[in-house]
PDB file of C-alpha atoms in Angstrom:
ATOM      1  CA  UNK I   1      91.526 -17.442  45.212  1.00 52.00           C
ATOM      2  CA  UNK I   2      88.650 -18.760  46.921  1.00 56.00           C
ATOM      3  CA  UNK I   3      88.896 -22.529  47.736  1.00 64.00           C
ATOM      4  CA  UNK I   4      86.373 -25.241  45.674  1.00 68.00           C
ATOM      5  CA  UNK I   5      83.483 -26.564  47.753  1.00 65.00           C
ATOM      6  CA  UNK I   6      83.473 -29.743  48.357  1.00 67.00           C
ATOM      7  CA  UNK I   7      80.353 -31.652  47.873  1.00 69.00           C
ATOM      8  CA  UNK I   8      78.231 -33.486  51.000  1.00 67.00           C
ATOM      9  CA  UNK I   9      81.172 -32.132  53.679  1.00 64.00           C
ATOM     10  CA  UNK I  10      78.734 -32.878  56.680  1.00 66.00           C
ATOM     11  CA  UNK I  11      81.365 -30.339  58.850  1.00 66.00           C
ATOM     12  CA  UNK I  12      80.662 -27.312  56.552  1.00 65.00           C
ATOM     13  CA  UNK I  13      77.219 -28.253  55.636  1.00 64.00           C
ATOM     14  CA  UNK I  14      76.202 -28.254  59.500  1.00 71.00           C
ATOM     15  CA  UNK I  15      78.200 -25.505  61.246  1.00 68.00           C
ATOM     16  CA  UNK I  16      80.460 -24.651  58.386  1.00 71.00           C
ATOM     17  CA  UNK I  17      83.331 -22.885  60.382  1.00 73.00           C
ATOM     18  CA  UNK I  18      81.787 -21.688  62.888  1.00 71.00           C
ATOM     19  CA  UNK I  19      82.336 -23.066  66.577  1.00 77.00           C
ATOM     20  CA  UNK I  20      78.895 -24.918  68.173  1.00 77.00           C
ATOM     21  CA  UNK I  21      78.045 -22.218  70.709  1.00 81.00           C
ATOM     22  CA  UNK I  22      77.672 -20.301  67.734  1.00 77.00           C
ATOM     23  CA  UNK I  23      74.420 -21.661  67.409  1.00 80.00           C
ATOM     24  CA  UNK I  24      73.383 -19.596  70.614  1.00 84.00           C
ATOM     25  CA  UNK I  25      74.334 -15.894  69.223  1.00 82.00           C
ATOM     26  CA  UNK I  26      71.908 -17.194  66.062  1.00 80.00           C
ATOM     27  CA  UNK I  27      68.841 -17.907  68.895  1.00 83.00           C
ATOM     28  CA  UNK I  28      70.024 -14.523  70.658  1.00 84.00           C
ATOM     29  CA  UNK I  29      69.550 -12.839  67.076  1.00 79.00           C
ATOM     30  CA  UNK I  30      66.424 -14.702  65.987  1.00 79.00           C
ATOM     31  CA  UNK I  31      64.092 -13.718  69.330  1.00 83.00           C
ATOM     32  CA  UNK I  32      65.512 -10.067  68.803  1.00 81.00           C
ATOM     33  CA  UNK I  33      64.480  -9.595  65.314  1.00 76.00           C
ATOM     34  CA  UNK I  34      61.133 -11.497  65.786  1.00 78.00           C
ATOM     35  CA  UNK I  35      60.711  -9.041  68.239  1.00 78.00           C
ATOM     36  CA  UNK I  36      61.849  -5.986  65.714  1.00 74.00           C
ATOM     37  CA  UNK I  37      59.477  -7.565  63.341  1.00 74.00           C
ATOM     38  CA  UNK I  38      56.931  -7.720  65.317  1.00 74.00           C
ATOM     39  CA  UNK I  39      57.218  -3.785  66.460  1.00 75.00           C
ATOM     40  CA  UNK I  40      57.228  -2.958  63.145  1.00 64.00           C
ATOM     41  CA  UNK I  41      54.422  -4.485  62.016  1.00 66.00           C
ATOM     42  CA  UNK I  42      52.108  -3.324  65.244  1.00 68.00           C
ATOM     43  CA  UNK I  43      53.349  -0.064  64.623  1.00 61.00           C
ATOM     44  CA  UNK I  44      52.683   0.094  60.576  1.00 56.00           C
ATOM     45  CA  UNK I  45      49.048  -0.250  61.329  1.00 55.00           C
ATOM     46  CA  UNK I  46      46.365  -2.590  59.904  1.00 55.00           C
ATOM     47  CA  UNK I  47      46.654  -1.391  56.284  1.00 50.00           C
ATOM     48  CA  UNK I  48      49.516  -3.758  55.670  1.00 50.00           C
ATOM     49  CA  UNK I  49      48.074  -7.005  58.424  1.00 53.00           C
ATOM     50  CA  UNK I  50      45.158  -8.383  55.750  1.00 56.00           C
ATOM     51  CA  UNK I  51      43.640 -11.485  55.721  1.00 61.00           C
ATOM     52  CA  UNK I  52      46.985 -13.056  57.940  1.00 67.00           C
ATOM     53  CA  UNK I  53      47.400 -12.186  61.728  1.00 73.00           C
ATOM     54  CA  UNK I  54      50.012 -10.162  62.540  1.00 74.00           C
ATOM     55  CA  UNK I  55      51.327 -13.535  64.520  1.00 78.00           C
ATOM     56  CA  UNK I  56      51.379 -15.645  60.833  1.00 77.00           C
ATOM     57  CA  UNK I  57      52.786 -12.447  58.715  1.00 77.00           C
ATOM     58  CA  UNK I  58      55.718 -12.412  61.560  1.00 78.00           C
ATOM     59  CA  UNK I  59      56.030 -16.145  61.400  1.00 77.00           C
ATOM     60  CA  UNK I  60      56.519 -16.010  57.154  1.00 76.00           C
ATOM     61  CA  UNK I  61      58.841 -13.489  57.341  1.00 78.00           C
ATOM     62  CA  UNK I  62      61.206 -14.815  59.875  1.00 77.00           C
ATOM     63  CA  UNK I  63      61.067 -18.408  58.388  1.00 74.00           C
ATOM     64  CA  UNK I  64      61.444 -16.722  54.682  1.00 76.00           C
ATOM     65  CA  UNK I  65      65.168 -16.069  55.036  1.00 72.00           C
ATOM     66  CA  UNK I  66      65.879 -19.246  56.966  1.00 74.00           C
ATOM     67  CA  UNK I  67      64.694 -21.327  54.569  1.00 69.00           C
ATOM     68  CA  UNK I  68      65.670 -19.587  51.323  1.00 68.00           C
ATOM     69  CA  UNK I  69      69.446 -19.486  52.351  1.00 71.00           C
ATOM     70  CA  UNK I  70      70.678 -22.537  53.601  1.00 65.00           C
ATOM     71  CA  UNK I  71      69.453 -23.991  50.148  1.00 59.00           C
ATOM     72  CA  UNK I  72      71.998 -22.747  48.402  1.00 55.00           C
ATOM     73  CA  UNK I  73      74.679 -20.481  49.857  1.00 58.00           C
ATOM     74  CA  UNK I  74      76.785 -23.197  50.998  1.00 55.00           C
ATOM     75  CA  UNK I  75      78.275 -20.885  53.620  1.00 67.00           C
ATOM     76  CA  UNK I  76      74.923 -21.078  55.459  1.00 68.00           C
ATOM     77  CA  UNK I  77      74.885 -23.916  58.097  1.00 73.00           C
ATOM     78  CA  UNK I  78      71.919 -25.352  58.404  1.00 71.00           C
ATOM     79  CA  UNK I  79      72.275 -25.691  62.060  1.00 79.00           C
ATOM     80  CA  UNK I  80      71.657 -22.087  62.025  1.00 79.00           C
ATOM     81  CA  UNK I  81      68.503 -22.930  59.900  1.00 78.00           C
ATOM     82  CA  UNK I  82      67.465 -25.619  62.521  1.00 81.00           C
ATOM     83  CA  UNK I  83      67.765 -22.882  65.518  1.00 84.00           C
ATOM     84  CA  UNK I  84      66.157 -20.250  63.705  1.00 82.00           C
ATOM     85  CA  UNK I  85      62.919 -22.675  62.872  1.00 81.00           C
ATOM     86  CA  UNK I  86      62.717 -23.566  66.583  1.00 83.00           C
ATOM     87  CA  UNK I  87      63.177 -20.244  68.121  1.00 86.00           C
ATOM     88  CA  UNK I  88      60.631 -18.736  65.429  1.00 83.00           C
ATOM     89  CA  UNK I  89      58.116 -20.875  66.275  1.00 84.00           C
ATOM     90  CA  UNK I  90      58.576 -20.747  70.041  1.00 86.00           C
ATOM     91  CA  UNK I  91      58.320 -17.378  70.111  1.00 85.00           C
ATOM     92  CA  UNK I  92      55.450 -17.569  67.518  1.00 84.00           C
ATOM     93  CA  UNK I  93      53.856 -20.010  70.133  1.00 85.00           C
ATOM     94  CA  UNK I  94      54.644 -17.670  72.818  1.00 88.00           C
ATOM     95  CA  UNK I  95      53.023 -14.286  71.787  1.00 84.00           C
ATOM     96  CA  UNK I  96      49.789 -16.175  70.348  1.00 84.00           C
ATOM     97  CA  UNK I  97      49.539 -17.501  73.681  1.00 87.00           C
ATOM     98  CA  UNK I  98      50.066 -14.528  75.910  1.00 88.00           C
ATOM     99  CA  UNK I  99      48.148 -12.222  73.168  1.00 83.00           C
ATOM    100  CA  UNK I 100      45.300 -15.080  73.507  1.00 85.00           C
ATOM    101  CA  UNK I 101      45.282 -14.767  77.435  1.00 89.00           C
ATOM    102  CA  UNK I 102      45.418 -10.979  77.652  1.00 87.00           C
ATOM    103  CA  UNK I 103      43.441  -8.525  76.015  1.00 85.00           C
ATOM    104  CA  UNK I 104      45.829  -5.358  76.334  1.00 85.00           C
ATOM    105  CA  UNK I 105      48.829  -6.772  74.696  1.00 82.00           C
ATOM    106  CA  UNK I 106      46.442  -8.648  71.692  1.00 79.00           C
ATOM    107  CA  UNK I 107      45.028  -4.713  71.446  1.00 75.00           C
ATOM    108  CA  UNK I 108      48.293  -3.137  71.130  1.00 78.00           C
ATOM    109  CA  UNK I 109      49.470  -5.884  69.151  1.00 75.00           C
ATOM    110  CA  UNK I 110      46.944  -6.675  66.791  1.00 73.00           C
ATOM    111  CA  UNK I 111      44.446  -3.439  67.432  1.00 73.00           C
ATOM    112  CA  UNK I 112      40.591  -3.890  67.841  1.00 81.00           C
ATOM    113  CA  UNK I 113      37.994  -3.664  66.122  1.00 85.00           C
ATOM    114  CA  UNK I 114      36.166   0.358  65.358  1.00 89.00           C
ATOM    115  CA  UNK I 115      33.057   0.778  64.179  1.00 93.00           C
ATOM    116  CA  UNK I 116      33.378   3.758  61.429  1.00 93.00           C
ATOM    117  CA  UNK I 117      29.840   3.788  60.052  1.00 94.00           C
ATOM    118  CA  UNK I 118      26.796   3.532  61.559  1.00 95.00           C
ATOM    119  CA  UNK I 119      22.985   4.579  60.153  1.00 95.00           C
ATOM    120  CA  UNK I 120      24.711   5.639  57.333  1.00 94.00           C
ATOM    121  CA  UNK I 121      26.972   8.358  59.319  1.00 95.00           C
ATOM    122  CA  UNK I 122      30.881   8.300  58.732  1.00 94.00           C
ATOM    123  CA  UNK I 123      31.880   8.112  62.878  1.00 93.00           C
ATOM    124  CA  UNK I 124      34.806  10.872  62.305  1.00 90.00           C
ATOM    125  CA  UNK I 125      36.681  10.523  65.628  1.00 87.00           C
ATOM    126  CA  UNK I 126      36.945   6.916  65.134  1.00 86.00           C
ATOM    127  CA  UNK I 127      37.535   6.861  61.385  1.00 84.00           C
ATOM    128  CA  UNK I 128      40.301   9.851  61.637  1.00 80.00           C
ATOM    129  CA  UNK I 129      42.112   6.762  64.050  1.00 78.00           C
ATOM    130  CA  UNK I 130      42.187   4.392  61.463  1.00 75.00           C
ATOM    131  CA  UNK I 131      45.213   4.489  58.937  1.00 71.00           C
ATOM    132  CA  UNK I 132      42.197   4.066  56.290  1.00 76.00           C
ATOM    133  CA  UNK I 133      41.034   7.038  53.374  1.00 83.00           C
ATOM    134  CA  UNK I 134      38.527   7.967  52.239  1.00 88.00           C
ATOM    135  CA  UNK I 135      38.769   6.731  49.006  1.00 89.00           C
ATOM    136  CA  UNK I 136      39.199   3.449  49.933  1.00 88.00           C
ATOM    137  CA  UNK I 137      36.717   3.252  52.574  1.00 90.00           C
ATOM    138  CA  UNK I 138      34.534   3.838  49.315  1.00 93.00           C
ATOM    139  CA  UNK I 139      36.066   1.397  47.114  1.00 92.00           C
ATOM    140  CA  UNK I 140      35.945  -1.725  50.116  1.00 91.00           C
ATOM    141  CA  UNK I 141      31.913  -0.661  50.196  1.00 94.00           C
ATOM    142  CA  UNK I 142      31.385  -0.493  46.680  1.00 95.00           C
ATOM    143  CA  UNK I 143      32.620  -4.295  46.579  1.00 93.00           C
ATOM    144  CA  UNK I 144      30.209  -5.399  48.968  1.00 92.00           C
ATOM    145  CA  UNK I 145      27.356  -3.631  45.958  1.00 93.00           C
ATOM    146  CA  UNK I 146      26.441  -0.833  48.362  1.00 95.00           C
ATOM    147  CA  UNK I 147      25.880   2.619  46.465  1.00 95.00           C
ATOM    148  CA  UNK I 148      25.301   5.302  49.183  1.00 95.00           C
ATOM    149  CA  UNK I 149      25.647   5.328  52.412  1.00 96.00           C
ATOM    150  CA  UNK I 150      21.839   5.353  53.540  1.00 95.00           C
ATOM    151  CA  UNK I 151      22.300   1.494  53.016  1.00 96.00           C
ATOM    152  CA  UNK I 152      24.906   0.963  55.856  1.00 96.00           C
ATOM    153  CA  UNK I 153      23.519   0.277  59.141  1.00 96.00           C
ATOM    154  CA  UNK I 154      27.110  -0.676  60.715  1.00 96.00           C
ATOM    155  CA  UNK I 155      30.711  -0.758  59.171  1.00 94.00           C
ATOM    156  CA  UNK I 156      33.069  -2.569  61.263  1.00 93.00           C
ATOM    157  CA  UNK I 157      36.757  -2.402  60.741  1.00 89.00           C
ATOM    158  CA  UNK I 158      38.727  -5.428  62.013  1.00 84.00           C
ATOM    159  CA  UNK I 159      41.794  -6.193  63.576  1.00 78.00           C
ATOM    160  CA  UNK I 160      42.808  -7.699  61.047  1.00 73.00           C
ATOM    161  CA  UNK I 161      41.892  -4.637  58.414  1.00 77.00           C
ATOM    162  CA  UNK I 162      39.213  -6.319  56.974  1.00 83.00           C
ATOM    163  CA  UNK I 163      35.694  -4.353  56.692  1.00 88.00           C
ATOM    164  CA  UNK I 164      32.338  -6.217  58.209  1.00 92.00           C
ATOM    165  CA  UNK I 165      29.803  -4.779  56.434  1.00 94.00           C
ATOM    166  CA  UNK I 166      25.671  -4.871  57.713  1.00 96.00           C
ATOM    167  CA  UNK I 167      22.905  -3.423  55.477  1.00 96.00           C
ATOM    168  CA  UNK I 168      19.604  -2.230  56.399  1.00 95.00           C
ATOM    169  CA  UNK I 169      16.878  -4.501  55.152  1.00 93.00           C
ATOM    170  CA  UNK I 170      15.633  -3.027  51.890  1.00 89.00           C
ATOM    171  CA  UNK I 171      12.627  -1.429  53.479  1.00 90.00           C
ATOM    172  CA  UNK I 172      14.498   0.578  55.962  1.00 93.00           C
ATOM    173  CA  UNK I 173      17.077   2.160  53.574  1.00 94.00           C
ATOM    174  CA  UNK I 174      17.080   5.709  53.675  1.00 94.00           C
ATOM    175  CA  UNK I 175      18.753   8.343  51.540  1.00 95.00           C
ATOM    176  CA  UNK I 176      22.409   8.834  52.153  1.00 95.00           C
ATOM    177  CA  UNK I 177      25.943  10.025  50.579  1.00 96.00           C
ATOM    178  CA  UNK I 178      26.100   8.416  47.287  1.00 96.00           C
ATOM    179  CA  UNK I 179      29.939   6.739  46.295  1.00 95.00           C
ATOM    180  CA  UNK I 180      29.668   5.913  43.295  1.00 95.00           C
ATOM    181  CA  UNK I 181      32.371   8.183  41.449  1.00 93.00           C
ATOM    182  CA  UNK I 182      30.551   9.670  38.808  1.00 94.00           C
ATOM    183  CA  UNK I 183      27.396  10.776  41.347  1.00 94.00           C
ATOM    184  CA  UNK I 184      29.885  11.521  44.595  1.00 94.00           C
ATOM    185  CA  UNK I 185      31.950  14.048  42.040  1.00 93.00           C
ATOM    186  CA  UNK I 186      28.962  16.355  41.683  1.00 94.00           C
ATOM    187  CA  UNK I 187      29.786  17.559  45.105  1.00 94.00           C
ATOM    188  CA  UNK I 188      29.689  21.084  45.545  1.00 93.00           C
ATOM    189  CA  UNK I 189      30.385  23.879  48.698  1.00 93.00           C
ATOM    190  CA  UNK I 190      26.689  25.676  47.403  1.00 92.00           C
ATOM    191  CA  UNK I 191      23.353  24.365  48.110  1.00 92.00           C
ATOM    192  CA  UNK I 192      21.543  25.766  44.368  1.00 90.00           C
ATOM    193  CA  UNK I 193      18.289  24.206  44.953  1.00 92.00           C
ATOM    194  CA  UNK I 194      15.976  22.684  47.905  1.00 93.00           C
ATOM    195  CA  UNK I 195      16.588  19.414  48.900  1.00 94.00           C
ATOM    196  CA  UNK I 196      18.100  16.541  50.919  1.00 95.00           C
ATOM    197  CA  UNK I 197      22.022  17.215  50.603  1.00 96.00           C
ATOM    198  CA  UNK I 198      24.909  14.843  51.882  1.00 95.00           C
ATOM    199  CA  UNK I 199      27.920  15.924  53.895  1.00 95.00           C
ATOM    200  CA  UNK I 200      30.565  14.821  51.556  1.00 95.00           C
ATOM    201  CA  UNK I 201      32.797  14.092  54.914  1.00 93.00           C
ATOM    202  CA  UNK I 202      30.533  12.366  57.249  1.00 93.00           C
ATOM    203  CA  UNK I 203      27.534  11.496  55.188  1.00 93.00           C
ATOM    204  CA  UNK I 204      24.994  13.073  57.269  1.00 95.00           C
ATOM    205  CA  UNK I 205      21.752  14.239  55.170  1.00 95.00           C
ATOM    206  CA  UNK I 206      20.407  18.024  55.633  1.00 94.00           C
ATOM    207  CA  UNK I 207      17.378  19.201  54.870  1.00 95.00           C
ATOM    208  CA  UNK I 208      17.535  22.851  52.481  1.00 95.00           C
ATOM    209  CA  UNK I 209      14.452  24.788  52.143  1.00 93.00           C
ATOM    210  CA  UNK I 210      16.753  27.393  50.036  1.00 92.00           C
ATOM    211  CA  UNK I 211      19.914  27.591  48.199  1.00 91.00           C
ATOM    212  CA  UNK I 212      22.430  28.456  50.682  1.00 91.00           C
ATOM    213  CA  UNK I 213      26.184  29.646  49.980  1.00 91.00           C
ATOM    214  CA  UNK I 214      28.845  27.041  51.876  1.00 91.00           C
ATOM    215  CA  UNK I 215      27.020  25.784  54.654  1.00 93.00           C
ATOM    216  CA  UNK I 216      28.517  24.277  57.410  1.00 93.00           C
ATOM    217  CA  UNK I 217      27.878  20.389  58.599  1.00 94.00           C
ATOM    218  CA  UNK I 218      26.655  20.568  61.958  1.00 92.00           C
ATOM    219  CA  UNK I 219      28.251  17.022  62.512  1.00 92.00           C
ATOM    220  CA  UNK I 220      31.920  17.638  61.061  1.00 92.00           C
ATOM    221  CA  UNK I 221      32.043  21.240  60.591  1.00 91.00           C
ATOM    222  CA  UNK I 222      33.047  20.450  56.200  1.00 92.00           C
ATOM    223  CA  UNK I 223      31.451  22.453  53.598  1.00 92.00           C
ATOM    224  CA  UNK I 224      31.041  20.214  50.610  1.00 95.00           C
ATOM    225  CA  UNK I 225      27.583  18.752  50.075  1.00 95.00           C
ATOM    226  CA  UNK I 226      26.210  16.222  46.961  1.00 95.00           C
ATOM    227  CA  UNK I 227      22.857  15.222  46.769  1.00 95.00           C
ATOM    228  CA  UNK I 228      21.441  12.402  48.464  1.00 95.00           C
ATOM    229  CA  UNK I 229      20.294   9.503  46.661  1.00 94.00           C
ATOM    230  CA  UNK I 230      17.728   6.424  47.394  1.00 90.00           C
TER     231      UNK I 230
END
């Protein structure tokens, strides 16, 4: 039968029974699993590291636990809380400082930003890199009110996952792969009729003087085409 707790026992509340040099196996295990964390998160891509760095996502994670538990499991210590906090935010300190003073380990850490649209084109090599779809590429445009792709001039996409978005000024627009759902679902592999047609893949606009039977993109190498729209 488990023994009754006995409120305010400063002994059991600080170290419980655990010896003092305890209290250094809890900073060995705190750098290692900021480090784990931190792997995992620089290896899970930018998808999951919005509007926080990947620094500050590490940091509420880590501190999440060793806050939460010492409140009330009473077999917590919060001396272990107290190292935990410290080591956290030294080794928070720490990385922001080395990733701030050298740009390899902030790129593998945090990544860089990749341009993956510019005058209206979808840039394929560097858009395949990005842990990003399609579809979503789309839907983070459509936000920011543009409706094809002839209004892009450059699409950034940020460390941080975030998308910088610059227009052409309404004069310079030019006709591009529309993404609004109900036009971009007309897509089709056959050109029926002449006209300026969309690579469904890249965005580049083609010129047909003739219907044509699944032509190729000369930019991707795809063979689905929608008409371009203004």
């Amino acid at each position: 039968m488990q023994e009754p707790v006995e409120p305010f026992d400063w002994e059991r509340i600080v170290l419980d029974q655990f010896p003092g040099t305890y209290l250094g196996e809890v900073a060995f295990r705190t750098v290692f699993m900021f480090v784990v964390i931190l792997t995992a998160l620089a290896v899970s891509g930018k998808r999951e590291v919005r509007q926080l760095s990947i620094y500050e996502l590490v940091l509420l994670i880590g501190l999440g636990s060793a806050a939460g538990d010492p409140m009330f499991y009473h077999d917590v210590p919060l001396a272990s809380a107290v190292v935990v906090f410290v080591v956290v935010m030294s080794c928070y300190k720490l990385a922001t400082y080395i990733s701030d003073r050298n740009r390899r380990v902030r790129e593998t850490l945090e990544g860089k930003a990749v341009y993956v649209i510019e005058d209206g084109c979808i840039l394929i090599q560097n858009f395949d890199q990005e842990d990003l779809g399609l579809d979503e590429l789309f839907s983070e445009l459509r936000v920011e009110g543009v409706e094809q792709l002839g209004q892009v001039r450059v699409a950034i996409r940020e460390h941080n996952g975030q998308l910088s978005l610059f227009q052409f000024e309404p004069g310079s627009v030019r006709k591009g792969l529309p993404i609004l759902p109900k036009v971009f679902d007309q897509h089709s592999k056959d050109i029926r009729q002449p006209g300026e047609y969309a690579c469904c893949t890249c965005g580049r606009v083609q010129q047909f003087n003739a219907p044509a039977q699944e032509p190729l993109c000369p930019t991707c190498g795809k063979q689905v085409w929608v008409a371009a729209v203004l």
